[in-house]
Amino acid sequence: MAASKKYASRDCGVFELTNLATSKKALRVDYANTVTLNITADSVKAKKRGRDAVTFANPMEGTLESEIQVYPFELFSIFGNGTITEGGDRAEMKTITATEAGKLTLPDDPKAGALFVYAKGDVGGTQIEGSVATKVFTATTDSDIVVGKKYDVSYIVNDSTLQLVKINDNQELADFRVDAEINQKSEQGVVTPLHITCYKATPQRNIELAFAAEGDPITLKITFDLMTDADDEFVDIYQIKSLA
């Protein structure tokens, strides 16, 4: 066998998710900052007269992890049932200045029974009672709404334009085949793709989104649990010999 070339990489490349149940592509991720493959297989030993004599390998376990800072909304669908719904209810929190005594003009038409109005800074205090019709809130007592003053308004509105991902306990997470391609560079300067195939991967429902007014942008971390598929396949790592 000829001497092997040596490679290095700092490009996590691109990976694709294929839904195992439908055999259809679910998502392409070409915006990750890191992709990390972890494989473990603990060993158990049999002893002979108190000494380790025979070693058995336990079944392999593994994870595929990725850290992402710039990503599309569709990525959240893998934590639900894989679908995105068009339209649904959304919550709004507005501060509105009164332009007419006893009334507030709303930007949306709230759902019945889902509107709350307070003096600015008094949310949870004394609620201003009233009724809504055609995007106008009319206070029961006119003097509760004073022209020029600001009011904190909360409501629920049905919006046909929103995209919705539901994440519930009664949903079963999809299993995926993950194909990753990472560009690696040899000591001679030749770029060769390294391919990693994880035959059965299920995303963990661990989502942490920490928003901050300073410092680094938020990082979304995705972890897949790796399993053996129906054909006893676990993970393949390969490169194309002709390119190498």
JSON list of C-alpha atoms in Angstrom, two decimals:
[
{"chain": "A", "resi": 1, "resn": "MET", "atom": "CA", "xyz": [0.00, 0.00, 0.00]},
{"chain": "A", "resi": 2, "resn": "ALA", "atom": "CA", "xyz": [1.30, 3.42, -0.96]},
{"chain": "A", "resi": 3, "resn": "ALA", "atom": "CA", "xyz": [2.01, 5.95, 1.75]},
{"chain": "A", "resi": 4, "resn": "SER", "atom": "CA", "xyz": [-1.13, 7.84, 2.73]},
{"chain": "A", "resi": 5, "resn": "LYS", "atom": "CA", "xyz": [-1.48, 11.56, 2.27]},
{"chain": "A", "resi": 6, "resn": "LYS", "atom": "CA", "xyz": [-2.19, 13.58, 5.38]},
{"chain": "A", "resi": 7, "resn": "TYR", "atom": "CA", "xyz": [-5.11, 15.97, 5.63]},
{"chain": "A", "resi": 8, "resn": "ALA", "atom": "CA", "xyz": [-6.41, 18.84, 7.73]},
{"chain": "A", "resi": 9, "resn": "SER", "atom": "CA", "xyz": [-9.74, 20.62, 7.74]},
{"chain": "A", "resi": 10, "resn": "ARG", "atom": "CA", "xyz": [-11.43, 23.66, 9.18]},
{"chain": "A", "resi": 11, "resn": "ASP", "atom": "CA", "xyz": [-14.46, 23.62, 6.86]},
{"chain": "A", "resi": 12, "resn": "CYS", "atom": "CA", "xyz": [-17.47, 21.80, 8.29]},
{"chain": "A", "resi": 13, "resn": "GLY", "atom": "CA", "xyz": [-19.02, 21.72, 4.82]},
{"chain": "A", "resi": 14, "resn": "VAL", "atom": "CA", "xyz": [-22.62, 20.73, 4.25]},
{"chain": "A", "resi": 15, "resn": "PHE", "atom": "CA", "xyz": [-24.94, 18.02, 5.54]},
{"chain": "A", "resi": 16, "resn": "GLU", "atom": "CA", "xyz": [-28.33, 16.80, 4.37]},
{"chain": "A", "resi": 17, "resn": "LEU", "atom": "CA", "xyz": [-31.15, 15.11, 6.22]},
{"chain": "A", "resi": 18, "resn": "THR", "atom": "CA", "xyz": [-33.18, 12.38, 4.53]},
{"chain": "A", "resi": 19, "resn": "ASN", "atom": "CA", "xyz": [-36.39, 11.30, 6.27]},
{"chain": "A", "resi": 20, "resn": "LEU", "atom": "CA", "xyz": [-36.12, 7.54, 6.72]},
{"chain": "A", "resi": 21, "resn": "ALA", "atom": "CA", "xyz": [-39.90, 7.04, 6.77]},
{"chain": "A", "resi": 22, "resn": "THR", "atom": "CA", "xyz": [-40.53, 8.82, 3.46]},
{"chain": "A", "resi": 23, "resn": "SER", "atom": "CA", "xyz": [-37.07, 8.51, 1.81]},
{"chain": "A", "resi": 24, "resn": "LYS", "atom": "CA", "xyz": [-37.41, 12.21, 0.92]},
{"chain": "A", "resi": 25, "resn": "LYS", "atom": "CA", "xyz": [-34.90, 14.97, 1.56]},
{"chain": "A", "resi": 26, "resn": "ALA", "atom": "CA", "xyz": [-35.95, 17.00, 4.58]},
{"chain": "A", "resi": 27, "resn": "LEU", "atom": "CA", "xyz": [-33.30, 19.71, 4.85]},
{"chain": "A", "resi": 28, "resn": "ARG", "atom": "CA", "xyz": [-29.87, 20.80, 3.61]},
{"chain": "A", "resi": 29, "resn": "VAL", "atom": "CA", "xyz": [-27.62, 22.54, 6.14]},
{"chain": "A", "resi": 30, "resn": "ASP", "atom": "CA", "xyz": [-24.80, 24.49, 4.53]},
{"chain": "A", "resi": 31, "resn": "TYR", "atom": "CA", "xyz": [-24.60, 27.19, 7.19]},
{"chain": "A", "resi": 32, "resn": "ALA", "atom": "CA", "xyz": [-23.23, 25.35, 10.24]},
{"chain": "A", "resi": 33, "resn": "ASN", "atom": "CA", "xyz": [-20.13, 26.54, 12.05]},
{"chain": "A", "resi": 34, "resn": "THR", "atom": "CA", "xyz": [-19.20, 23.15, 13.49]},
{"chain": "A", "resi": 35, "resn": "VAL", "atom": "CA", "xyz": [-20.07, 19.50, 12.87]},
{"chain": "A", "resi": 36, "resn": "THR", "atom": "CA", "xyz": [-18.84, 17.01, 15.46]},
{"chain": "A", "resi": 37, "resn": "LEU", "atom": "CA", "xyz": [-19.08, 13.22, 15.26]},
{"chain": "A", "resi": 38, "resn": "ASN", "atom": "CA", "xyz": [-18.80, 11.24, 18.51]},
{"chain": "A", "resi": 39, "resn": "ILE", "atom": "CA", "xyz": [-18.71, 7.43, 18.60]},
{"chain": "A", "resi": 40, "resn": "THR", "atom": "CA", "xyz": [-18.25, 5.35, 21.75]},
{"chain": "A", "resi": 41, "resn": "ALA", "atom": "CA", "xyz": [-18.29, 1.62, 22.43]},
{"chain": "A", "resi": 42, "resn": "ASP", "atom": "CA", "xyz": [-17.53, 0.74, 26.03]},
{"chain": "A", "resi": 43, "resn": "SER", "atom": "CA", "xyz": [-15.95, -2.61, 26.77]},
{"chain": "A", "resi": 44, "resn": "VAL", "atom": "CA", "xyz": [-16.73, -5.25, 29.35]},
{"chain": "A", "resi": 45, "resn": "LYS", "atom": "CA", "xyz": [-14.19, -7.83, 30.48]},
{"chain": "A", "resi": 46, "resn": "ALA", "atom": "CA", "xyz": [-14.39, -11.42, 31.57]},
{"chain": "A", "resi": 47, "resn": "LYS", "atom": "CA", "xyz": [-11.94, -12.45, 34.26]},
{"chain": "A", "resi": 48, "resn": "LYS", "atom": "CA", "xyz": [-9.87, -15.58, 34.73]},
{"chain": "A", "resi": 49, "resn": "ARG", "atom": "CA", "xyz": [-8.73, -16.17, 38.29]},
{"chain": "A", "resi": 50, "resn": "GLY", "atom": "CA", "xyz": [-9.34, -12.51, 39.06]},
{"chain": "A", "resi": 51, "resn": "ARG", "atom": "CA", "xyz": [-7.52, -11.14, 36.01]},
{"chain": "A", "resi": 52, "resn": "ASP", "atom": "CA", "xyz": [-8.97, -9.62, 32.85]},
{"chain": "A", "resi": 53, "resn": "ALA", "atom": "CA", "xyz": [-8.81, -12.34, 30.19]},
{"chain": "A", "resi": 54, "resn": "VAL", "atom": "CA", "xyz": [-11.42, -11.63, 27.49]},
{"chain": "A", "resi": 55, "resn": "THR", "atom": "CA", "xyz": [-12.81, -8.31, 26.25]},
{"chain": "A", "resi": 56, "resn": "PHE", "atom": "CA", "xyz": [-16.23, -7.80, 24.70]},
{"chain": "A", "resi": 57, "resn": "ALA", "atom": "CA", "xyz": [-17.27, -4.57, 22.99]},
{"chain": "A", "resi": 58, "resn": "ASN", "atom": "CA", "xyz": [-20.70, -3.19, 23.85]},
{"chain": "A", "resi": 59, "resn": "PRO", "atom": "CA", "xyz": [-22.85, -1.92, 20.97]},
{"chain": "A", "resi": 60, "resn": "MET", "atom": "CA", "xyz": [-21.69, 1.39, 19.57]},
{"chain": "A", "resi": 61, "resn": "GLU", "atom": "CA", "xyz": [-23.34, 4.62, 20.62]},
{"chain": "A", "resi": 62, "resn": "GLY", "atom": "CA", "xyz": [-22.83, 8.00, 19.04]},
{"chain": "A", "resi": 63, "resn": "THR", "atom": "CA", "xyz": [-23.96, 11.55, 18.49]},
{"chain": "A", "resi": 64, "resn": "LEU", "atom": "CA", "xyz": [-23.66, 14.04, 15.68]},
{"chain": "A", "resi": 65, "resn": "GLU", "atom": "CA", "xyz": [-23.56, 17.62, 16.90]},
{"chain": "A", "resi": 66, "resn": "SER", "atom": "CA", "xyz": [-23.71, 20.93, 15.07]},
{"chain": "A", "resi": 67, "resn": "GLU", "atom": "CA", "xyz": [-23.49, 24.55, 16.17]},
{"chain": "A", "resi": 68, "resn": "ILE", "atom": "CA", "xyz": [-25.19, 27.16, 14.01]},
{"chain": "A", "resi": 69, "resn": "GLN", "atom": "CA", "xyz": [-25.54, 30.94, 14.27]},
{"chain": "A", "resi": 70, "resn": "VAL", "atom": "CA", "xyz": [-27.14, 31.84, 10.92]},
{"chain": "A", "resi": 71, "resn": "TYR", "atom": "CA", "xyz": [-30.02, 29.57, 9.95]},
{"chain": "A", "resi": 72, "resn": "PRO", "atom": "CA", "xyz": [-33.50, 29.55, 8.37]},
{"chain": "A", "resi": 73, "resn": "PHE", "atom": "CA", "xyz": [-36.72, 29.30, 10.36]},
{"chain": "A", "resi": 74, "resn": "GLU", "atom": "CA", "xyz": [-37.39, 25.91, 8.73]},
{"chain": "A", "resi": 75, "resn": "LEU", "atom": "CA", "xyz": [-34.63, 24.36, 10.83]},
{"chain": "A", "resi": 76, "resn": "PHE", "atom": "CA", "xyz": [-36.92, 24.34, 13.88]},
{"chain": "A", "resi": 77, "resn": "SER", "atom": "CA", "xyz": [-39.23, 21.86, 12.13]},
{"chain": "A", "resi": 78, "resn": "ILE", "atom": "CA", "xyz": [-36.92, 18.92, 12.93]},
{"chain": "A", "resi": 79, "resn": "PHE", "atom": "CA", "xyz": [-37.72, 19.42, 16.64]},
{"chain": "A", "resi": 80, "resn": "GLY", "atom": "CA", "xyz": [-41.43, 18.96, 15.96]},
{"chain": "A", "resi": 81, "resn": "ASN", "atom": "CA", "xyz": [-43.08, 16.62, 13.51]},
{"chain": "A", "resi": 82, "resn": "GLY", "atom": "CA", "xyz": [-41.12, 17.94, 10.53]},
{"chain": "A", "resi": 83, "resn": "THR", "atom": "CA", "xyz": [-43.89, 20.19, 9.22]},
{"chain": "A", "resi": 84, "resn": "ILE", "atom": "CA", "xyz": [-44.44, 23.94, 9.03]},
{"chain": "A", "resi": 85, "resn": "THR", "atom": "CA", "xyz": [-48.01, 25.23, 9.21]},
{"chain": "A", "resi": 86, "resn": "GLU", "atom": "CA", "xyz": [-49.11, 28.33, 7.34]},
{"chain": "A", "resi": 87, "resn": "GLY", "atom": "CA", "xyz": [-51.25, 30.54, 9.55]},
{"chain": "A", "resi": 88, "resn": "GLY", "atom": "CA", "xyz": [-52.19, 30.38, 13.22]},
{"chain": "A", "resi": 89, "resn": "ASP", "atom": "CA", "xyz": [-52.56, 32.40, 16.41]},
{"chain": "A", "resi": 90, "resn": "ARG", "atom": "CA", "xyz": [-49.86, 34.80, 17.55]},
{"chain": "A", "resi": 91, "resn": "ALA", "atom": "CA", "xyz": [-49.49, 37.00, 20.61]},
{"chain": "A", "resi": 92, "resn": "GLU", "atom": "CA", "xyz": [-48.90, 40.73, 20.28]},
{"chain": "A", "resi": 93, "resn": "MET", "atom": "CA", "xyz": [-47.66, 43.19, 22.89]},
{"chain": "A", "resi": 94, "resn": "LYS", "atom": "CA", "xyz": [-48.02, 46.82, 21.83]},
{"chain": "A", "resi": 95, "resn": "THR", "atom": "CA", "xyz": [-47.76, 50.26, 23.37]},
{"chain": "A", "resi": 96, "resn": "ILE", "atom": "CA", "xyz": [-50.36, 52.51, 21.75]},
{"chain": "A", "resi": 97, "resn": "THR", "atom": "CA", "xyz": [-50.89, 56.24, 22.10]},
{"chain": "A", "resi": 98, "resn": "ALA", "atom": "CA", "xyz": [-54.53, 57.34, 22.35]},
{"chain": "A", "resi": 99, "resn": "THR", "atom": "CA", "xyz": [-55.66, 59.76, 19.65]},
{"chain": "A", "resi": 100, "resn": "GLU", "atom": "CA", "xyz": [-59.31, 59.85, 20.71]},
{"chain": "A", "resi": 101, "resn": "ALA", "atom": "CA", "xyz": [-60.84, 60.05, 24.18]},
{"chain": "A", "resi": 102, "resn": "GLY", "atom": "CA", "xyz": [-62.07, 56.68, 25.40]},
{"chain": "A", "resi": 103, "resn": "LYS", "atom": "CA", "xyz": [-60.71, 54.77, 22.38]},
{"chain": "A", "resi": 104, "resn": "LEU", "atom": "CA", "xyz": [-57.57, 53.05, 21.10]},
{"chain": "A", "resi": 105, "resn": "THR", "atom": "CA", "xyz": [-56.95, 52.17, 17.46]},
{"chain": "A", "resi": 106, "resn": "LEU", "atom": "CA", "xyz": [-55.38, 48.71, 17.17]},
{"chain": "A", "resi": 107, "resn": "PRO", "atom": "CA", "xyz": [-53.11, 47.48, 14.35]},
{"chain": "A", "resi": 108, "resn": "ASP", "atom": "CA", "xyz": [-54.91, 44.11, 14.28]},
{"chain": "A", "resi": 109, "resn": "ASP", "atom": "CA", "xyz": [-58.34, 42.64, 14.92]},
{"chain": "A", "resi": 110, "resn": "PRO", "atom": "CA", "xyz": [-57.94, 40.62, 18.17]},
{"chain": "A", "resi": 111, "resn": "LYS", "atom": "CA", "xyz": [-59.67, 37.35, 18.88]},
{"chain": "A", "resi": 112, "resn": "ALA", "atom": "CA", "xyz": [-62.70, 37.68, 21.13]},
{"chain": "A", "resi": 113, "resn": "GLY", "atom": "CA", "xyz": [-61.84, 37.65, 24.82]},
{"chain": "A", "resi": 114, "resn": "ALA", "atom": "CA", "xyz": [-58.10, 37.88, 24.16]},
{"chain": "A", "resi": 115, "resn": "LEU", "atom": "CA", "xyz": [-57.47, 41.64, 24.58]},
{"chain": "A", "resi": 116, "resn": "PHE", "atom": "CA", "xyz": [-55.96, 43.25, 27.67]},
{"chain": "A", "resi": 117, "resn": "VAL", "atom": "CA", "xyz": [-55.42, 47.00, 28.11]},
{"chain": "A", "resi": 118, "resn": "TYR", "atom": "CA", "xyz": [-53.46, 48.73, 30.88]},
{"chain": "A", "resi": 119, "resn": "ALA", "atom": "CA", "xyz": [-52.00, 52.15, 31.48]},
{"chain": "A", "resi": 120, "resn": "LYS", "atom": "CA", "xyz": [-48.36, 52.18, 30.34]},
{"chain": "A", "resi": 121, "resn": "GLY", "atom": "CA", "xyz": [-46.16, 50.42, 32.87]},
{"chain": "A", "resi": 122, "resn": "ASP", "atom": "CA", "xyz": [-49.14, 48.97, 34.75]},
{"chain": "A", "resi": 123, "resn": "VAL", "atom": "CA", "xyz": [-49.45, 45.51, 33.12]},
{"chain": "A", "resi": 124, "resn": "GLY", "atom": "CA", "xyz": [-50.84, 43.16, 35.78]},
{"chain": "A", "resi": 125, "resn": "GLY", "atom": "CA", "xyz": [-52.34, 46.11, 37.67]},
{"chain": "A", "resi": 126, "resn": "THR", "atom": "CA", "xyz": [-55.72, 47.66, 36.96]},
{"chain": "A", "resi": 127, "resn": "GLN", "atom": "CA", "xyz": [-57.14, 46.39, 33.69]},
{"chain": "A", "resi": 128, "resn": "ILE", "atom": "CA", "xyz": [-59.08, 48.87, 31.60]},
{"chain": "A", "resi": 129, "resn": "GLU", "atom": "CA", "xyz": [-62.37, 47.29, 30.64]},
{"chain": "A", "resi": 130, "resn": "GLY", "atom": "CA", "xyz": [-64.06, 47.81, 27.30]},
{"chain": "A", "resi": 131, "resn": "SER", "atom": "CA", "xyz": [-65.08, 46.24, 23.99]},
{"chain": "A", "resi": 132, "resn": "VAL", "atom": "CA", "xyz": [-63.54, 45.81, 20.55]},
{"chain": "A", "resi": 133, "resn": "ALA", "atom": "CA", "xyz": [-65.03, 46.31, 17.10]},
{"chain": "A", "resi": 134, "resn": "THR", "atom": "CA", "xyz": [-63.21, 46.64, 13.75]},
{"chain": "A", "resi": 135, "resn": "LYS", "atom": "CA", "xyz": [-59.77, 47.23, 15.32]},
{"chain": "A", "resi": 136, "resn": "VAL", "atom": "CA", "xyz": [-61.02, 49.86, 17.76]},
{"chain": "A", "resi": 137, "resn": "PHE", "atom": "CA", "xyz": [-61.03, 49.36, 21.54]},
{"chain": "A", "resi": 138, "resn": "THR", "atom": "CA", "xyz": [-63.68, 51.43, 23.31]},
{"chain": "A", "resi": 139, "resn": "ALA", "atom": "CA", "xyz": [-63.30, 51.81, 27.07]},
{"chain": "A", "resi": 140, "resn": "THR", "atom": "CA", "xyz": [-66.35, 51.20, 29.25]},
{"chain": "A", "resi": 141, "resn": "THR", "atom": "CA", "xyz": [-65.46, 54.42, 31.02]},
{"chain": "A", "resi": 142, "resn": "ASP", "atom": "CA", "xyz": [-64.33, 57.15, 28.57]},
{"chain": "A", "resi": 143, "resn": "SER", "atom": "CA", "xyz": [-62.03, 58.78, 31.12]},
{"chain": "A", "resi": 144, "resn": "ASP", "atom": "CA", "xyz": [-59.89, 55.61, 31.30]},
{"chain": "A", "resi": 145, "resn": "ILE", "atom": "CA", "xyz": [-58.40, 56.46, 27.87]},
{"chain": "A", "resi": 146, "resn": "VAL", "atom": "CA", "xyz": [-56.91, 59.96, 27.67]},
{"chain": "A", "resi": 147, "resn": "VAL", "atom": "CA", "xyz": [-55.75, 61.54, 24.42]},
{"chain": "A", "resi": 148, "resn": "GLY", "atom": "CA", "xyz": [-51.94, 61.67, 24.20]},
{"chain": "A", "resi": 149, "resn": "LYS", "atom": "CA", "xyz": [-51.33, 59.04, 26.87]},
{"chain": "A", "resi": 150, "resn": "LYS", "atom": "CA", "xyz": [-49.75, 55.64, 26.18]},
{"chain": "A", "resi": 151, "resn": "TYR", "atom": "CA", "xyz": [-51.33, 52.28, 26.95]},
{"chain": "A", "resi": 152, "resn": "ASP", "atom": "CA", "xyz": [-49.88, 48.76, 27.06]},
{"chain": "A", "resi": 153, "resn": "VAL", "atom": "CA", "xyz": [-52.02, 46.41, 25.00]},
{"chain": "A", "resi": 154, "resn": "SER", "atom": "CA", "xyz": [-51.77, 42.60, 24.75]},
{"chain": "A", "resi": 155, "resn": "TYR", "atom": "CA", "xyz": [-53.90, 40.42, 22.52]},
{"chain": "A", "resi": 156, "resn": "ILE", "atom": "CA", "xyz": [-54.12, 37.25, 20.42]},
{"chain": "A", "resi": 157, "resn": "VAL", "atom": "CA", "xyz": [-54.70, 37.54, 16.68]},
{"chain": "A", "resi": 158, "resn": "ASN", "atom": "CA", "xyz": [-55.20, 34.93, 13.98]},
{"chain": "A", "resi": 159, "resn": "ASP", "atom": "CA", "xyz": [-52.65, 35.60, 11.25]},
{"chain": "A", "resi": 160, "resn": "SER", "atom": "CA", "xyz": [-52.73, 33.80, 7.91]},
{"chain": "A", "resi": 161, "resn": "THR", "atom": "CA", "xyz": [-49.25, 35.07, 7.01]},
{"chain": "A", "resi": 162, "resn": "LEU", "atom": "CA", "xyz": [-47.24, 33.49, 9.82]},
{"chain": "A", "resi": 163, "resn": "GLN", "atom": "CA", "xyz": [-45.21, 30.28, 9.69]},
{"chain": "A", "resi": 164, "resn": "LEU", "atom": "CA", "xyz": [-45.74, 27.99, 12.65]},
{"chain": "A", "resi": 165, "resn": "VAL", "atom": "CA", "xyz": [-43.71, 25.10, 14.05]},
{"chain": "A", "resi": 166, "resn": "LYS", "atom": "CA", "xyz": [-45.38, 23.23, 16.88]},
{"chain": "A", "resi": 167, "resn": "ILE", "atom": "CA", "xyz": [-43.18, 21.38, 19.38]},
{"chain": "A", "resi": 168, "resn": "ASN", "atom": "CA", "xyz": [-45.27, 19.11, 21.59]},
{"chain": "A", "resi": 169, "resn": "ASP", "atom": "CA", "xyz": [-44.78, 15.97, 23.66]},
{"chain": "A", "resi": 170, "resn": "ASN", "atom": "CA", "xyz": [-47.38, 14.09, 21.63]},
{"chain": "A", "resi": 171, "resn": "GLN", "atom": "CA", "xyz": [-45.26, 14.33, 18.47]},
{"chain": "A", "resi": 172, "resn": "GLU", "atom": "CA", "xyz": [-42.85, 11.61, 17.44]},
{"chain": "A", "resi": 173, "resn": "LEU", "atom": "CA", "xyz": [-39.53, 12.88, 16.17]},
{"chain": "A", "resi": 174, "resn": "ALA", "atom": "CA", "xyz": [-38.52, 11.71, 12.72]},
{"chain": "A", "resi": 175, "resn": "ASP", "atom": "CA", "xyz": [-35.47, 9.54, 12.12]},
{"chain": "A", "resi": 176, "resn": "PHE", "atom": "CA", "xyz": [-33.04, 10.77, 9.48]},
{"chain": "A", "resi": 177, "resn": "ARG", "atom": "CA", "xyz": [-30.13, 9.58, 7.43]},
{"chain": "A", "resi": 178, "resn": "VAL", "atom": "CA", "xyz": [-27.45, 12.26, 7.65]},
{"chain": "A", "resi": 179, "resn": "ASP", "atom": "CA", "xyz": [-24.93, 12.72, 4.84]},
{"chain": "A", "resi": 180, "resn": "ALA", "atom": "CA", "xyz": [-22.16, 15.19, 5.58]},
{"chain": "A", "resi": 181, "resn": "GLU", "atom": "CA", "xyz": [-19.42, 16.42, 3.25]},
{"chain": "A", "resi": 182, "resn": "ILE", "atom": "CA", "xyz": [-16.40, 18.16, 4.75]},
{"chain": "A", "resi": 183, "resn": "ASN", "atom": "CA", "xyz": [-13.65, 19.70, 2.65]},
{"chain": "A", "resi": 184, "resn": "GLN", "atom": "CA", "xyz": [-10.21, 18.54, 3.74]},
{"chain": "A", "resi": 185, "resn": "LYS", "atom": "CA", "xyz": [-6.88, 19.79, 2.43]},
{"chain": "A", "resi": 186, "resn": "SER", "atom": "CA", "xyz": [-3.78, 17.66, 1.99]},
{"chain": "A", "resi": 187, "resn": "GLU", "atom": "CA", "xyz": [-0.22, 18.71, 2.72]},
{"chain": "A", "resi": 188, "resn": "GLN", "atom": "CA", "xyz": [0.18, 19.06, -1.05]},
{"chain": "A", "resi": 189, "resn": "GLY", "atom": "CA", "xyz": [-2.68, 21.57, -1.18]},
{"chain": "A", "resi": 190, "resn": "VAL", "atom": "CA", "xyz": [-5.26, 19.30, -2.83]},
{"chain": "A", "resi": 191, "resn": "VAL", "atom": "CA", "xyz": [-8.83, 19.71, -1.53]},
{"chain": "A", "resi": 192, "resn": "THR", "atom": "CA", "xyz": [-10.65, 16.38, -1.17]},
{"chain": "A", "resi": 193, "resn": "PRO", "atom": "CA", "xyz": [-14.17, 15.90, 0.21]},
{"chain": "A", "resi": 194, "resn": "LEU", "atom": "CA", "xyz": [-14.50, 13.68, 3.27]},
{"chain": "A", "resi": 195, "resn": "HIS", "atom": "CA", "xyz": [-17.93, 12.06, 3.47]},
{"chain": "A", "resi": 196, "resn": "ILE", "atom": "CA", "xyz": [-19.66, 10.94, 6.65]},
{"chain": "A", "resi": 197, "resn": "THR", "atom": "CA", "xyz": [-22.92, 8.99, 6.52]},
{"chain": "A", "resi": 198, "resn": "CYS", "atom": "CA", "xyz": [-24.93, 8.39, 9.69]},
{"chain": "A", "resi": 199, "resn": "TYR", "atom": "CA", "xyz": [-27.56, 5.83, 8.73]},
{"chain": "A", "resi": 200, "resn": "LYS", "atom": "CA", "xyz": [-30.09, 6.51, 11.49]},
{"chain": "A", "resi": 201, "resn": "ALA", "atom": "CA", "xyz": [-30.08, 9.74, 13.48]},
{"chain": "A", "resi": 202, "resn": "THR", "atom": "CA", "xyz": [-32.77, 11.20, 15.72]},
{"chain": "A", "resi": 203, "resn": "PRO", "atom": "CA", "xyz": [-32.57, 14.84, 16.87]},
{"chain": "A", "resi": 204, "resn": "GLN", "atom": "CA", "xyz": [-32.61, 15.47, 20.59]},
{"chain": "A", "resi": 205, "resn": "ARG", "atom": "CA", "xyz": [-35.22, 17.93, 21.79]},
{"chain": "A", "resi": 206, "resn": "ASN", "atom": "CA", "xyz": [-32.65, 20.12, 23.50]},
{"chain": "A", "resi": 207, "resn": "ILE", "atom": "CA", "xyz": [-33.09, 23.69, 22.32]},
{"chain": "A", "resi": 208, "resn": "GLU", "atom": "CA", "xyz": [-31.39, 26.65, 23.94]},
{"chain": "A", "resi": 209, "resn": "LEU", "atom": "CA", "xyz": [-31.87, 30.13, 22.50]},
{"chain": "A", "resi": 210, "resn": "ALA", "atom": "CA", "xyz": [-30.25, 32.78, 24.68]},
{"chain": "A", "resi": 211, "resn": "PHE", "atom": "CA", "xyz": [-30.84, 36.27, 23.31]},
{"chain": "A", "resi": 212, "resn": "ALA", "atom": "CA", "xyz": [-28.55, 39.05, 24.48]},
{"chain": "A", "resi": 213, "resn": "ALA", "atom": "CA", "xyz": [-28.15, 42.76, 23.80]},
{"chain": "A", "resi": 214, "resn": "GLU", "atom": "CA", "xyz": [-24.37, 42.43, 23.63]},
{"chain": "A", "resi": 215, "resn": "GLY", "atom": "CA", "xyz": [-21.69, 39.84, 22.96]},
{"chain": "A", "resi": 216, "resn": "ASP", "atom": "CA", "xyz": [-21.88, 37.05, 20.41]},
{"chain": "A", "resi": 217, "resn": "PRO", "atom": "CA", "xyz": [-25.07, 36.28, 18.50]},
{"chain": "A", "resi": 218, "resn": "ILE", "atom": "CA", "xyz": [-27.09, 33.29, 19.70]},
{"chain": "A", "resi": 219, "resn": "THR", "atom": "CA", "xyz": [-25.87, 29.82, 18.77]},
{"chain": "A", "resi": 220, "resn": "LEU", "atom": "CA", "xyz": [-28.34, 27.03, 18.08]},
{"chain": "A", "resi": 221, "resn": "LYS", "atom": "CA", "xyz": [-26.93, 23.63, 18.99]},
{"chain": "A", "resi": 222, "resn": "ILE", "atom": "CA", "xyz": [-28.34, 20.49, 17.41]},
{"chain": "A", "resi": 223, "resn": "THR", "atom": "CA", "xyz": [-27.52, 17.00, 18.67]},
{"chain": "A", "resi": 224, "resn": "PHE", "atom": "CA", "xyz": [-28.55, 13.81, 16.90]},
{"chain": "A", "resi": 225, "resn": "ASP", "atom": "CA", "xyz": [-28.50, 10.43, 18.64]},
{"chain": "A", "resi": 226, "resn": "LEU", "atom": "CA", "xyz": [-27.02, 7.82, 16.30]},
{"chain": "A", "resi": 227, "resn": "MET", "atom": "CA", "xyz": [-28.42, 4.31, 16.01]},
{"chain": "A", "resi": 228, "resn": "THR", "atom": "CA", "xyz": [-27.97, 1.22, 13.87]},
{"chain": "A", "resi": 229, "resn": "ASP", "atom": "CA", "xyz": [-30.48, 0.98, 11.02]},
{"chain": "A", "resi": 230, "resn": "ALA", "atom": "CA", "xyz": [-32.47, -2.04, 9.80]},
{"chain": "A", "resi": 231, "resn": "ASP", "atom": "CA", "xyz": [-29.50, -3.16, 7.67]},
{"chain": "A", "resi": 232, "resn": "ASP", "atom": "CA", "xyz": [-27.09, -3.05, 10.64]},
{"chain": "A", "resi": 233, "resn": "GLU", "atom": "CA", "xyz": [-25.43, 0.07, 9.24]},
{"chain": "A", "resi": 234, "resn": "PHE", "atom": "CA", "xyz": [-24.13, 2.65, 11.70]},
{"chain": "A", "resi": 235, "resn": "VAL", "atom": "CA", "xyz": [-21.60, 5.16, 10.31]},
{"chain": "A", "resi": 236, "resn": "ASP", "atom": "CA", "xyz": [-19.52, 5.30, 7.12]},
{"chain": "A", "resi": 237, "resn": "ILE", "atom": "CA", "xyz": [-16.52, 7.60, 6.64]},
{"chain": "A", "resi": 238, "resn": "TYR", "atom": "CA", "xyz": [-15.04, 7.73, 3.17]},
{"chain": "A", "resi": 239, "resn": "GLN", "atom": "CA", "xyz": [-13.24, 9.80, 0.57]},
{"chain": "A", "resi": 240, "resn": "ILE", "atom": "CA", "xyz": [-13.07, 9.34, -3.19]},
{"chain": "A", "resi": 241, "resn": "LYS", "atom": "CA", "xyz": [-9.74, 7.72, -4.02]},
{"chain": "A", "resi": 242, "resn": "SER", "atom": "CA", "xyz": [-9.40, 9.34, -7.46]},
{"chain": "A", "resi": 243, "resn": "LEU", "atom": "CA", "xyz": [-9.71, 12.80, -5.90]},
{"chain": "A", "resi": 244, "resn": "ALA", "atom": "CA", "xyz": [-7.32, 11.96, -3.08]}
]
